[in-house]
Short mmCIF file of C-alpha atoms in Angstrom, two decimals:
data_model
loop_
_atom_site.label_atom_id
_atom_site.label_comp_id
_atom_site.label_asym_id
_atom_site.label_seq_id
_atom_site.Cartn_x
_atom_site.Cartn_y
_atom_site.Cartn_z
CA MET A 1 128.22 61.52 100.76
CA ALA A 2 128.26 64.88 99.02
CA ASN A 3 127.61 65.17 95.30
CA ARG A 4 129.02 68.39 93.87
CA ARG A 5 126.90 69.78 91.03
CA LEU A 6 126.57 73.01 89.06
CA MET A 7 122.95 74.22 89.06
CA LYS A 8 120.56 77.14 89.32
CA GLY A 9 119.02 78.20 92.61
CA ASN A 10 115.63 77.10 91.31
CA ILE A 11 116.94 73.60 90.66
CA ALA A 12 118.59 73.47 94.10
CA ILE A 13 115.18 74.19 95.62
CA CYS A 14 113.92 70.99 94.02
CA TYR A 15 116.76 68.82 95.31
CA GLY A 16 116.39 70.34 98.74
CA ALA A 17 112.69 69.60 98.76
CA VAL A 18 113.32 65.94 97.81
CA ALA A 19 115.97 65.69 100.53
CA ALA A 20 113.35 67.11 102.98
CA LYS A 21 111.03 64.26 102.07
CA CYS A 22 108.44 66.47 100.54
CA ASP A 23 105.44 64.26 99.78
CA ALA A 24 103.58 66.47 97.28
CA PHE A 25 104.26 69.42 94.99
CA PHE A 26 101.46 71.47 93.42
CA GLY A 27 102.42 74.34 91.11
CA TYR A 28 101.61 76.49 88.13
CA PRO A 29 104.00 78.09 85.61
CA ILE A 30 105.23 81.68 85.96
CA THR A 31 108.62 83.20 85.21
CA PRO A 32 111.24 83.30 86.78
CA GLN A 33 110.48 80.12 88.74
CA ASN A 34 109.49 77.81 85.93
CA GLU A 35 112.55 75.55 86.39
CA ILE A 36 111.12 74.44 89.75
CA PRO A 37 107.86 72.79 88.59
CA GLU A 38 109.68 71.48 85.56
CA LYS A 39 112.33 69.79 87.67
CA MET A 40 109.87 68.64 90.28
CA SER A 41 107.84 66.92 87.55
CA GLU A 42 110.98 64.82 86.97
CA LEU A 43 112.13 64.25 90.53
CA MET A 44 108.95 63.63 92.46
CA PRO A 45 107.74 60.59 90.44
CA LEU A 46 111.25 59.07 90.67
CA HIS A 47 110.79 59.01 94.45
CA GLY A 48 107.20 57.80 94.38
CA ARG A 49 105.85 61.19 95.40
CA VAL A 50 103.10 63.45 94.03
CA PHE A 51 103.63 66.11 91.38
CA LEU A 52 100.64 67.93 89.96
CA GLN A 53 100.48 70.98 87.71
CA ALA A 54 97.32 72.76 88.82
CA GLU A 55 94.99 74.76 86.60
CA SER A 56 95.83 77.99 88.48
CA GLU A 57 97.73 79.40 91.41
CA VAL A 58 94.55 79.44 93.47
CA ALA A 59 93.97 75.74 92.77
CA ALA A 60 97.61 74.94 93.66
CA ILE A 61 97.50 76.47 97.12
CA ASN A 62 94.17 74.73 97.93
CA MET A 63 95.75 71.42 96.85
CA VAL A 64 98.51 72.16 99.32
CA TYR A 65 95.81 72.90 101.90
CA GLY A 66 94.25 69.45 101.37
CA ALA A 67 97.57 67.54 101.35
CA ALA A 68 98.74 69.33 104.52
CA ALA A 69 95.45 68.57 106.26
CA ALA A 70 96.05 64.89 105.45
CA GLY A 71 99.38 65.10 107.25
CA LYS A 72 101.62 65.21 104.16
CA ARG A 73 104.66 67.41 103.59
CA ALA A 74 103.37 69.68 100.80
CA MET A 75 104.73 72.71 98.94
CA THR A 76 104.08 75.08 96.12
CA THR A 77 106.16 77.69 94.33
CA SER A 78 105.40 80.82 92.31
CA SER A 79 106.55 84.38 91.68
CA SER A 80 105.13 87.69 92.91
CA PRO A 81 101.72 88.02 91.19
CA GLY A 82 101.20 84.26 91.48
CA ILE A 83 101.98 84.48 95.23
CA SER A 84 99.30 87.16 95.55
CA LEU A 85 96.72 84.72 94.22
CA LYS A 86 97.69 82.21 96.92
CA MET A 87 97.27 84.59 99.85
CA GLU A 88 93.64 83.71 100.66
CA GLY A 89 94.60 80.06 100.84
CA LEU A 90 97.64 80.82 102.98
CA SER A 91 95.42 82.67 105.48
CA TYR A 92 93.17 79.62 105.69
CA ILE A 93 96.15 77.28 106.06
CA ALA A 94 97.63 79.43 108.86
CA ALA A 95 94.27 79.57 110.64
CA CYS A 96 93.98 75.78 110.47
CA GLU A 97 97.56 75.49 111.85
CA LEU A 98 98.76 73.37 108.94
CA PRO A 99 102.38 73.06 107.92
CA CYS A 100 103.49 73.73 104.34
CA VAL A 101 106.28 75.46 102.44
CA VAL A 102 105.85 78.18 99.79
CA VAL A 103 108.73 79.45 97.63
CA ASN A 104 108.49 82.95 96.10
CA VAL A 105 111.08 83.75 93.41
CA GLN A 106 110.37 87.51 93.38
CA ARG A 107 110.16 89.54 90.20
CA GLY A 108 109.62 93.23 89.41
CA GLY A 109 106.24 94.75 90.30
CA PRO A 110 103.66 95.91 91.20
CA GLY A 111 101.01 94.47 88.95
CA LEU A 112 102.11 92.00 86.32
CA GLY A 113 105.47 93.81 86.39
CA ASN A 114 108.36 92.03 84.64
CA THR A 115 110.54 88.98 84.94
CA LEU A 116 113.53 90.85 86.37
CA PRO A 117 114.66 90.68 90.01
CA GLY A 118 112.75 92.35 92.81
CA GLN A 119 112.42 92.39 96.57
CA ALA A 120 109.16 94.28 96.87
CA ASP A 121 107.25 91.30 98.25
CA TYR A 122 108.85 91.68 101.68
CA PHE A 123 105.77 93.09 103.37
CA GLN A 124 103.60 90.40 101.86
CA ALA A 125 105.89 87.67 103.18
CA VAL A 126 106.73 88.83 106.66
CA LYS A 127 103.48 90.58 107.63
CA GLY A 128 101.23 87.65 106.59
CA GLY A 129 100.06 88.80 103.14
CA GLY A 130 96.49 87.73 103.46
CA HIS A 131 93.67 88.68 105.85
CA GLY A 132 93.77 88.31 109.63
CA ASP A 133 96.47 88.18 112.32
CA TYR A 134 98.85 85.54 111.13
CA ARG A 135 102.50 85.35 110.07
CA LEU A 136 104.63 83.34 107.66
CA LEU A 137 107.91 82.22 109.00
CA THR A 138 110.18 83.58 106.27
CA LEU A 139 113.66 82.50 105.20
CA ALA A 140 115.86 84.32 102.63
CA PRO A 141 118.70 82.43 100.90
CA TRP A 142 121.47 84.33 99.21
CA SER A 143 123.22 81.45 97.44
CA VAL A 144 122.37 78.34 95.47
CA GLN A 145 123.84 76.24 98.32
CA GLU A 146 121.38 77.91 100.73
CA CYS A 147 118.52 77.21 98.35
CA TYR A 148 119.28 73.54 98.78
CA GLU A 149 119.94 73.59 102.51
CA PHE A 150 117.03 75.84 103.47
CA MET A 151 114.35 73.44 102.20
CA PRO A 152 114.79 70.79 104.92
CA TRP A 153 114.98 73.67 107.44
CA ALA A 154 111.75 75.16 106.05
CA PHE A 155 109.84 71.90 106.26
CA ASP A 156 111.12 71.29 109.77
CA LEU A 157 109.96 74.76 110.94
CA ALA A 158 106.60 74.25 109.24
CA ASP A 159 106.02 70.95 111.09
CA ARG A 160 107.43 72.20 114.37
CA TYR A 161 105.23 75.28 114.47
CA ARG A 162 102.33 73.94 112.44
CA ASN A 163 102.55 77.03 110.28
CA PRO A 164 103.27 77.94 106.61
CA VAL A 165 106.89 78.83 105.85
CA MET A 166 107.92 81.15 103.02
CA VAL A 167 111.31 80.83 101.29
CA LEU A 168 111.72 84.29 99.82
CA MET A 169 114.09 84.48 96.91
CA ASP A 170 114.55 86.80 93.93
CA ALA A 171 115.17 86.19 90.25
CA ILE A 172 118.95 86.51 90.68
CA VAL A 173 119.17 83.80 93.32
CA GLY A 174 116.72 81.62 91.39
CA GLN A 175 118.50 81.92 88.02
CA MET A 176 122.19 82.11 88.90
CA LEU A 177 124.45 79.08 88.50
CA GLU A 178 126.78 77.99 91.33
CA PRO A 179 128.40 74.79 92.56
CA VAL A 180 126.30 73.00 95.18
CA GLU A 181 127.21 70.21 97.55
CA LEU A 182 124.17 67.92 97.52
CA HIS A 183 124.99 66.43 100.90
CA ASP A 184 122.62 64.45 103.13
CA ASN A 185 123.75 65.91 106.44
CA PHE A 186 120.18 66.70 107.44
CA GLU A 187 118.27 65.57 110.48
CA ILE A 188 114.86 64.93 108.94
CA ARG A 189 112.54 64.76 111.94
CA GLU A 190 109.28 62.87 111.85
CA TYR A 191 106.57 64.80 113.65
CA ALA A 192 103.50 63.11 115.06
CA LYS A 193 100.34 64.50 113.43
CA PRO A 194 97.40 63.26 115.51
CA TRP A 195 95.36 66.12 114.13
CA ALA A 196 95.59 64.98 110.46
CA THR A 197 92.48 64.05 108.50
CA ASN A 198 93.97 60.76 107.31
CA GLY A 199 91.11 58.39 108.08
CA ALA A 200 89.27 57.90 111.37
CA LEU A 201 89.67 54.16 111.76
CA GLY A 202 90.11 53.41 115.46
CA ARG A 203 89.91 57.01 116.65
CA PRO A 204 87.46 59.94 116.76
CA ARG A 205 87.33 61.92 113.55
CA ASN A 206 89.47 64.99 113.09
CA VAL A 207 88.07 68.24 111.69
CA ILE A 208 90.22 70.92 110.01
CA ASN A 209 88.42 74.22 110.19
CA SER A 210 89.06 77.97 110.20
CA LEU A 211 85.45 79.13 110.78
CA TRP A 212 84.61 79.87 114.39
CA ILE A 213 81.39 81.74 114.97
CA ASP A 214 81.99 82.13 118.72
CA SER A 215 84.24 85.19 119.24
CA ALA A 216 85.82 83.68 122.38
CA VAL A 217 86.90 80.57 120.46
CA MET A 218 88.23 82.72 117.58
CA GLU A 219 90.13 84.85 120.05
CA ASP A 220 91.62 81.74 121.66
CA LEU A 221 92.91 80.67 118.23
CA ASN A 222 94.46 84.09 117.68
CA ASN A 223 96.11 84.00 121.10
CA ARG A 224 97.52 80.58 120.34
CA LEU A 225 98.94 81.82 117.01
CA GLN A 226 100.53 84.83 118.68
CA ALA A 227 102.10 82.67 121.40
CA LYS A 228 103.49 80.42 118.65
CA TYR A 229 105.01 83.38 116.80
CA ALA A 230 106.51 84.70 120.03
CA GLU A 231 108.20 81.33 120.62
CA ALA A 232 109.55 81.38 117.09
CA SER A 233 110.89 84.89 117.69
CA ARG A 234 112.77 83.59 120.75
CA ARG A 235 114.18 80.49 119.06
CA GLU A 236 114.45 80.90 115.30
CA VAL A 237 116.18 84.24 114.57
CA ARG A 238 119.10 83.76 112.16
CA PHE A 239 121.46 86.28 110.64
CA PHE A 240 124.90 86.60 109.07
CA GLU A 241 127.43 89.29 109.98
CA TYR A 242 130.50 90.41 108.08
CA GLN A 243 133.05 92.92 109.38
CA VAL A 244 130.58 94.23 111.96
CA ASP A 245 132.83 94.27 115.04
CA ASP A 246 134.23 97.79 114.49
CA ALA A 247 131.66 98.97 111.90
CA GLU A 248 130.41 102.56 112.30
CA LEU A 249 128.04 101.98 109.41
CA VAL A 250 126.26 98.63 109.02
CA LEU A 251 124.69 97.71 105.69
CA VAL A 252 121.47 95.68 106.10
CA ALA A 253 120.44 93.63 103.09
CA TYR A 254 119.03 90.19 102.33
CA GLY A 255 119.15 87.77 99.40
CA SER A 256 121.20 88.73 96.34
CA THR A 257 121.39 92.31 97.55
CA GLY A 258 123.31 91.04 100.59
CA ARG A 259 125.93 89.62 98.27
CA ILE A 260 126.31 92.93 96.49
CA CYS A 261 126.64 94.67 99.86
CA ARG A 262 129.40 92.25 100.98
CA THR A 263 131.36 93.44 97.97
CA VAL A 264 130.65 97.03 98.98
CA VAL A 265 132.00 96.33 102.49
CA ASN A 266 135.28 95.15 101.00
CA MET A 267 135.51 98.19 98.69
CA ALA A 268 134.74 100.57 101.58
CA ARG A 269 137.32 98.94 103.83
CA GLU A 270 139.95 99.49 101.12
CA GLU A 271 139.17 103.21 101.46
CA GLY A 272 139.50 103.05 105.26
CA LEU A 273 135.75 103.29 105.90
CA PRO A 274 134.60 101.15 108.86
CA VAL A 275 131.64 99.43 107.21
CA GLY A 276 130.05 96.05 107.92
CA LEU A 277 127.18 93.91 106.81
CA LEU A 278 124.26 92.34 108.65
CA ARG A 279 122.20 89.98 106.46
CA PRO A 280 118.91 88.79 107.95
CA ILE A 281 118.51 85.09 107.11
CA SER A 282 115.20 84.79 108.90
CA LEU A 283 113.13 87.76 107.75
CA TYR A 284 110.41 86.65 110.12
CA PRO A 285 111.31 86.38 112.88
CA PHE A 286 113.51 89.45 112.25
CA PRO A 287 116.92 90.02 114.02
CA ALA A 288 115.60 93.14 115.80
CA GLU A 289 117.47 92.61 119.02
CA ARG A 290 120.84 92.34 117.33
CA ILE A 291 120.18 95.49 115.24
CA ASN A 292 119.13 97.30 118.37
CA ALA A 293 122.29 96.27 120.17
CA LEU A 294 124.43 97.54 117.29
CA ALA A 295 122.50 100.83 117.34
CA ARG A 296 123.03 101.24 121.07
CA ARG A 297 126.79 100.80 120.69
CA GLY A 298 126.76 103.68 118.13
CA SER A 299 126.48 102.03 114.70
CA ARG A 300 124.44 103.70 111.97
CA PHE A 301 122.62 101.74 109.28
CA LEU A 302 122.18 101.82 105.48
CA VAL A 303 119.46 99.46 104.33
CA VAL A 304 119.73 98.34 100.69
CA GLU A 305 116.80 96.71 98.91
CA MET A 306 115.42 96.11 95.47
CA SER A 307 112.24 97.97 96.51
CA ALA A 308 111.05 101.39 97.45
CA GLY A 309 111.76 100.62 101.06
CA GLN A 310 110.13 97.80 103.06
CA MET A 311 112.65 96.03 105.24
CA VAL A 312 113.95 99.43 106.18
CA GLU A 313 110.78 99.87 108.29
CA ASP A 314 111.66 96.87 110.41
CA VAL A 315 115.17 98.18 110.82
CA ARG A 316 113.80 101.55 112.00
CA LEU A 317 111.53 99.80 114.49
CA ALA A 318 114.50 97.80 115.77
CA VAL A 319 116.72 100.87 116.12
CA ASN A 320 113.86 102.70 117.91
CA GLY A 321 115.34 106.12 117.39
CA THR A 322 118.73 105.37 118.95
CA SER A 323 120.71 105.82 115.70
CA ASP A 324 120.48 106.96 112.09
CA VAL A 325 118.89 104.72 109.41
CA PHE A 326 119.49 105.51 105.77
CA PHE A 327 118.02 103.80 102.72
CA HIS A 328 119.12 103.00 99.17
CA GLY A 329 116.67 101.29 96.86
CA ARG A 330 116.15 100.37 93.24
CA THR A 331 112.82 99.25 91.84
CA GLY A 332 111.10 97.81 88.83
CA GLY A 333 113.68 95.13 88.21
CA SER A 334 116.73 97.41 88.48
CA VAL A 335 119.60 96.05 90.54
CA PRO A 336 121.74 98.32 92.75
CA THR A 337 125.45 98.25 91.79
CA PRO A 338 128.39 98.14 94.20
CA VAL A 339 129.56 101.55 92.83
CA GLU A 340 126.30 103.35 93.58
CA ILE A 341 126.03 101.82 97.05
CA LEU A 342 129.63 102.74 97.81
CA ASP A 343 128.84 106.24 96.67
CA ARG A 344 125.99 106.27 99.24
CA VAL A 345 128.33 104.99 101.89
CA ARG A 346 130.81 107.79 101.13
CA ALA A 347 128.01 110.32 101.38
CA VAL A 348 127.02 109.03 104.82
CA PHE A 349 130.64 109.45 105.95
CA GLY A 350 130.67 112.95 104.41
CA GLY A 351 132.79 112.08 101.37
CA SER A 352 132.35 112.74 97.67
CA SER A 353 129.35 111.36 95.84
CA ILE A 354 128.49 110.40 92.31
CA THR A 355 126.06 112.94 90.85
CA SER A 356 124.50 110.73 88.20
CA ALA A 357 120.71 110.65 88.58
CA ARG A 358 120.59 106.91 88.08
CA ALA A 359 123.17 106.32 90.80
CA ARG A 360 121.65 108.78 93.28
CA SER A 361 119.88 107.01 96.09
CA LYS A 362 116.99 108.05 98.34
CA GLU A 363 117.34 108.83 102.00
CA VAL A 364 114.31 108.41 104.18
CA SER A 365 114.73 109.94 107.58
#
């Protein structure tokens, strides 16, 4: 039975993790995700599960490493600079083929940055982030409801592919309040974990390891990882489309920027401009085939991000020179407005444009 509640995206993450039967949470405070460890410190003990505030972000990800190796559903959360500190651990976890979930509530950067919204951690999330040839399966919610519903999905993907999964949010999604249906319409699958280091009674011991001196063995591991990512790319691509059927210009945006762009589509349509929206839900695997199909039919693209231009590179790769790709970005915690994006849309169609320096966008050919 659904329970309708008003809550922040960060809080919805917690309820989603509990619904997903997360066994253990290890975290460390950093704004703008602090509501998550605070709420998890309340919810996890109520369900007989583990909550631990670590002494650092590095410690937290290594606690996740240990819990995942023991076969438990484990997660951690942080924000941009804190996620950077976890990247060594995530590389080890991926190499050991262990499932876990990491939530990044992005803030402005680089460096310590600020506590305002950002989307400049895209490369870090979808390209692996740490050392070596590995990937994080990456999901991007744009609503508080999706924050709740994506957590069981994230844990399922992690177990199915034995790989870390990143839920990539931003401060807007994490901090905004919306009604949420706390339903239980999830199929929580139980995955056998014969590889887990959970005690060797009655069986040979298991060893979790990412150190392979023999180059042939190390290459076999890498080939297995790449085959796994190829399978995920065939099966797990998700995206949302709005007014795309006749769109000559398709806006591409994820997270809260996608919501802003949906408003822009409505504004543009009122002016008679055939504009649509494609929102990647899975950032990795990326909906490259769909974008390529839209390009081949003649659509052009305007990628909107709260960054200097990261996802736009994946859009260009998907388009592969068959159509035009434009870019509009704001950085440092600044949020693009519907008016400035609409101005960019008009410019692409050859119409009038706002000349304010703050509203002027960048085009990268």
